[in-house]
Short mmCIF file of C-alpha atoms in Angstrom, two decimals:
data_model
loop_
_atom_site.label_atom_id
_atom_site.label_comp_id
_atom_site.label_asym_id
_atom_site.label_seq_id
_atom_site.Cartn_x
_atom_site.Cartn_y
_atom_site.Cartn_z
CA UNK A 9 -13.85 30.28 9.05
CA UNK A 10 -14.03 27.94 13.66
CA UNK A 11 -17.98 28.29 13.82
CA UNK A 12 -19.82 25.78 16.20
CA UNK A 13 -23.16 24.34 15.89
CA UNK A 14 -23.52 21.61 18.67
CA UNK A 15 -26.68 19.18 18.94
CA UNK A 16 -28.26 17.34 22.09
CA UNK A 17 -30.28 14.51 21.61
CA UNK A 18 -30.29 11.01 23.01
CA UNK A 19 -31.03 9.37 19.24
CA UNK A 20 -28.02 9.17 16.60
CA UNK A 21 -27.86 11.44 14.02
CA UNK A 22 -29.13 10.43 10.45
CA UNK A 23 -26.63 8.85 8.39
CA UNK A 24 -25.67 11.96 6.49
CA UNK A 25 -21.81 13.41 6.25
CA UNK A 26 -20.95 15.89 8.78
CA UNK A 27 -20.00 19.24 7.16
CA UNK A 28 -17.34 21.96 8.07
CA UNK A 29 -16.20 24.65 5.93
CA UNK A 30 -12.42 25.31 5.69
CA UNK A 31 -12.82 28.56 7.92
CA UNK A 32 -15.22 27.40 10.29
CA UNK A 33 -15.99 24.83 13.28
CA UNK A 34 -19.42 23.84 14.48
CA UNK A 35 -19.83 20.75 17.06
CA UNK A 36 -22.65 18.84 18.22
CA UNK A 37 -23.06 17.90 21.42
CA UNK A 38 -23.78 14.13 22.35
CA UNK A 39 -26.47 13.98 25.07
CA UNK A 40 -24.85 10.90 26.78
CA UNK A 41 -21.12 12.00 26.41
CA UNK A 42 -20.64 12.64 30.30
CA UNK A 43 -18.31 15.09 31.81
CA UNK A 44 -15.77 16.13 28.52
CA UNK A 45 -12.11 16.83 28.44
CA UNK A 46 -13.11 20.26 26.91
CA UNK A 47 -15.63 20.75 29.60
CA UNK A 48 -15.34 24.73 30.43
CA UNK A 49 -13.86 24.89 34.11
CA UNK A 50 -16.58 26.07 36.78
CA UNK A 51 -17.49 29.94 36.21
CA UNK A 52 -16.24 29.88 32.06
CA UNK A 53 -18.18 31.35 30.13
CA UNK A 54 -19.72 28.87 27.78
CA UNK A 55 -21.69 29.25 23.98
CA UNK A 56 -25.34 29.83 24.07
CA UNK A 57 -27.05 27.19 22.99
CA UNK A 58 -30.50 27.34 20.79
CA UNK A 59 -32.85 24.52 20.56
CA UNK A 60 -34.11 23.74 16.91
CA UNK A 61 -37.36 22.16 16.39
CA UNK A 62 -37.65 19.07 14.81
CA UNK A 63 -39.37 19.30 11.17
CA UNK A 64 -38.89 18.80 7.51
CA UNK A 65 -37.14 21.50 5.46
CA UNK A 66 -36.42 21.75 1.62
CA UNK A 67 -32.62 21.27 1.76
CA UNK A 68 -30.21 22.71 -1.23
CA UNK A 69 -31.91 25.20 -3.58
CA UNK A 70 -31.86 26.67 -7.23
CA UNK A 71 -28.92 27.68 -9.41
CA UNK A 72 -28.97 30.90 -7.87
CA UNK A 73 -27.79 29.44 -4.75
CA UNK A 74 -25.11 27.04 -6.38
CA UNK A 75 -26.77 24.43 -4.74
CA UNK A 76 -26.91 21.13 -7.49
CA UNK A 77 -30.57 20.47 -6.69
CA UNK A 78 -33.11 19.92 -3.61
CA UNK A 79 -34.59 17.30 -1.79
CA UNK A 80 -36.42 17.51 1.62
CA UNK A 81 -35.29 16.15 4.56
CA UNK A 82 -36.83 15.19 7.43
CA UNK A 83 -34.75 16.44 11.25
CA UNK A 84 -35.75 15.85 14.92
CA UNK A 85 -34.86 18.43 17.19
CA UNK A 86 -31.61 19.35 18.60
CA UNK A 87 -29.45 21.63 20.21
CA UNK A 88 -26.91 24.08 17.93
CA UNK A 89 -24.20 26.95 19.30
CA UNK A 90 -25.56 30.31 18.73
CA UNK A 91 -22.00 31.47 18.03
CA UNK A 92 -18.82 30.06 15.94
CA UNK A 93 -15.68 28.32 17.99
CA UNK A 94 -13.70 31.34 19.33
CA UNK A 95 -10.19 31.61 18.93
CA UNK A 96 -10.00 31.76 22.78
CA UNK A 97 -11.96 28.14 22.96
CA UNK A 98 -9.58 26.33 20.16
CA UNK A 99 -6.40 27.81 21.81
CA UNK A 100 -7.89 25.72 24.97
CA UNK A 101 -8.07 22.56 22.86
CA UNK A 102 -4.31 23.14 21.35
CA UNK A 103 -3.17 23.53 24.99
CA UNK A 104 -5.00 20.66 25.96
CA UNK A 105 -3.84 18.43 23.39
CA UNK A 106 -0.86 19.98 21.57
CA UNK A 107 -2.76 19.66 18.12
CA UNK A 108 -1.28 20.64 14.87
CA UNK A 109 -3.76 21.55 12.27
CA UNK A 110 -3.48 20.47 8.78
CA UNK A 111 -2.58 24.15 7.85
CA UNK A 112 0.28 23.55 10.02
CA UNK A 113 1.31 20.60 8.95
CA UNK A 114 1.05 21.97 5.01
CA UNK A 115 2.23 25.02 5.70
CA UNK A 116 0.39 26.92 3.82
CA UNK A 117 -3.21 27.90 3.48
CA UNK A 118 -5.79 29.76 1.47
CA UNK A 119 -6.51 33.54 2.59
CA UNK A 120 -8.88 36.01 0.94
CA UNK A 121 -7.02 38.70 -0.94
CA UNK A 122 -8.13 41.30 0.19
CA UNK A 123 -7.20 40.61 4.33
CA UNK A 124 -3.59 40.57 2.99
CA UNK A 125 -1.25 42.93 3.59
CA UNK A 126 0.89 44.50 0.46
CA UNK A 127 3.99 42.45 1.55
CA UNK A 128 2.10 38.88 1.82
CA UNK A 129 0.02 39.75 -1.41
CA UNK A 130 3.37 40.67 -3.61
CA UNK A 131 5.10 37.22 -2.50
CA UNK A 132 1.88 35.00 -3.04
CA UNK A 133 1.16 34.07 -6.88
CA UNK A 134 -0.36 30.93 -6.24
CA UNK A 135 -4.02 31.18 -7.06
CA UNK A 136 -7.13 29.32 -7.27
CA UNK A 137 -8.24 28.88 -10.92
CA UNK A 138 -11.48 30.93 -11.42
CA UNK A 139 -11.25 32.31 -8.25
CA UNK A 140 -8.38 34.17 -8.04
CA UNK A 141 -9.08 36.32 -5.16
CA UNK A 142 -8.40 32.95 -3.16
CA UNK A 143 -4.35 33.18 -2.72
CA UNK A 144 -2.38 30.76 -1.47
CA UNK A 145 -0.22 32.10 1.41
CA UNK A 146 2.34 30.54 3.00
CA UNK A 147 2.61 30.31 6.78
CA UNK A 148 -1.02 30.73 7.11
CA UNK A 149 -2.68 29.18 9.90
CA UNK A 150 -5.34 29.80 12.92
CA UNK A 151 -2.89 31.93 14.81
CA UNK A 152 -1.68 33.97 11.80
CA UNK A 153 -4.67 34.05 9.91
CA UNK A 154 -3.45 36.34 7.12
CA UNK A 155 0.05 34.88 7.32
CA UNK A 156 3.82 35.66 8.68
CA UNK A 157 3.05 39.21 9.27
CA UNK A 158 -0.55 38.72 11.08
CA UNK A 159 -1.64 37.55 14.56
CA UNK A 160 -4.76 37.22 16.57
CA UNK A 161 -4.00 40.42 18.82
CA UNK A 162 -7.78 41.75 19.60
CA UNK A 163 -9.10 38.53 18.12
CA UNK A 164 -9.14 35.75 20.51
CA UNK A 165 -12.15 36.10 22.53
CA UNK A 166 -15.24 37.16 19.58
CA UNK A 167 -13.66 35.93 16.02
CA UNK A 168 -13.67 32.72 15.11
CA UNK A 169 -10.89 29.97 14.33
CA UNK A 170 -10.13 29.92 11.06
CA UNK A 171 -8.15 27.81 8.89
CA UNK A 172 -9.83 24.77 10.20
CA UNK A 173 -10.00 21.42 8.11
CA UNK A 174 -12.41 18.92 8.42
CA UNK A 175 -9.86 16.42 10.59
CA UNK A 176 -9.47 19.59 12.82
CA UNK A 177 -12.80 20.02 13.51
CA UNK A 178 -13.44 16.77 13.82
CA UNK A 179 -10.86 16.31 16.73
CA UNK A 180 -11.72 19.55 18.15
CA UNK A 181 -15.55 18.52 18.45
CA UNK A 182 -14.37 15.01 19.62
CA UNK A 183 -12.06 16.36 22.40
CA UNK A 184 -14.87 18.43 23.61
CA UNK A 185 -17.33 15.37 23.81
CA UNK A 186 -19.64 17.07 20.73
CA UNK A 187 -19.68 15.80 17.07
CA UNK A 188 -19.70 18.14 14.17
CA UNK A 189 -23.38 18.89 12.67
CA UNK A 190 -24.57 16.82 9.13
CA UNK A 191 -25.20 18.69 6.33
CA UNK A 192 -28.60 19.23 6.79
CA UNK A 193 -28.17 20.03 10.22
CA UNK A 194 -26.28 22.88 9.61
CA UNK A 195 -28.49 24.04 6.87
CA UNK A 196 -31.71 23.76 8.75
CA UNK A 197 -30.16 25.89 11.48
CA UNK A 198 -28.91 28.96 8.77
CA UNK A 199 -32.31 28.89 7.34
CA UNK A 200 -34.41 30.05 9.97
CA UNK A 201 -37.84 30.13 10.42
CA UNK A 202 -37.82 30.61 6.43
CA UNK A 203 -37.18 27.34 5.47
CA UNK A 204 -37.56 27.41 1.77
CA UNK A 205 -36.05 30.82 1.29
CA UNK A 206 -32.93 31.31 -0.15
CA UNK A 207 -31.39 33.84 2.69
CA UNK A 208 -32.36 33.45 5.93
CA UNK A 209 -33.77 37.14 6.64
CA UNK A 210 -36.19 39.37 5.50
CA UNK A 211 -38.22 36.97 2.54
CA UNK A 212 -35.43 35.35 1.85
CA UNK A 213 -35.29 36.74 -1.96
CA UNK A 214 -32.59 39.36 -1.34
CA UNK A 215 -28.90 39.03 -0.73
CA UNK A 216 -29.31 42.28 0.93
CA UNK A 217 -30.17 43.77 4.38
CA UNK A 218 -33.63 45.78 5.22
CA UNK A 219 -31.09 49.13 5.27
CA UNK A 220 -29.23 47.97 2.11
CA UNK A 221 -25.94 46.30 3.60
CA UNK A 222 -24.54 43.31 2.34
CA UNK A 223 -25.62 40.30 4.73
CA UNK A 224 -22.80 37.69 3.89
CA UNK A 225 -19.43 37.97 1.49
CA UNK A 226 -21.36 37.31 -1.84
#
């Protein structure tokens, strides 16, 4: 799912892989990038932006969070999106730029299950092994997120992008004069003020809300 976490700060970041999921786009900005070709035009709304104090964290966790191990890690502050890349704001960039995504280009992409409708479902029997509620669906892409028979009507201005790659992020963030977050940026800023918890609310020992609703899709 497009999702974007942007940083400002004058040093480079530390020599860690930048990370974006398949469904969602987070950008840094660069504090000496100038006026960008994404720039918002004058009276655009544009994402909140929270500042994240510099510290050192516990990054990855215990089997429980499928994380391989942990190791702390050491962050100066920065600068992330409070909110995920809108449809609205990547439709900009395609306009912009006439980008293709790599979904596109495939043609094809994976879609939870349960979003699809009866028709999509029945002609999709391409699944991921051990997780087969991951279906392969063809024609699946940011502007048909569930495939042929889906569209973004109602969705452009508050849902994410999804169906993003890596490469598309990685353009996107670049045509907007950000960078996508490391690894440990982007975990730092989920975590919280809990920094060794394993979910960022309450304690951080539950996978489930204070009124007993389910947090994230786990």
């Amino acid at each position: 799912a497009v999702g974007r976490a942007m940083a400002r700060r004058a040093r480079a970041p530390p020599p860690l892989r930048p990370l974006a999921g398949p469904l969602l786009l987070r950008c840094l900005l660069l504090a000496d990038c100038g006026a960008a070709a994404g720039a918002p035009a004058p009276g655009e709304r544009q994402p909140a932006m929270r500042k994240i104090p510099g510290r050192t964290f516990r990054m990855g966790g215990d089997e429980l969070s499928g994380a391989p191990g942990s190791k702390e890690i050491t962050l100066q502050s920065y600068e992330i999106d409070s909110v995920p890349v809108t449809n609205q704001e990547f439709r900009r960039f395609v306009k912009a730029t006439k980008f293709k995504t790599e979904a596109e280009a495939f043609g094809w992409s994976f879609v939870l299950n349960s979003s699809l409708s009866d028709a999509v479902r029945r002609e999709s029997d391409q699944v991921v092994e051990g997780a087969p509620y991951w279906v392969a669906v063809e024609g699946a892409y940011w502007r048909r997120p569930e495939g042929r028979d889906s569209s973004l009507d109602g969705r452009w201005e508050d849902h994410p992008a999804v169906h993003i790659s890596w490469n598309d992020a990685k353009a996107f963030c670049e045509w907007a004069g950000k960078r996508l977050p490391t690894e440990a940026e982007w975990e730092n800023a989920a975590r919280g003020k809990n920094k060794e918890s394993l979910y960022p609310w309450g304690e951080g020992s539950e996978s489930m809300g204070s009124d007993g609703t389910w947090m994230m899709n786990i």
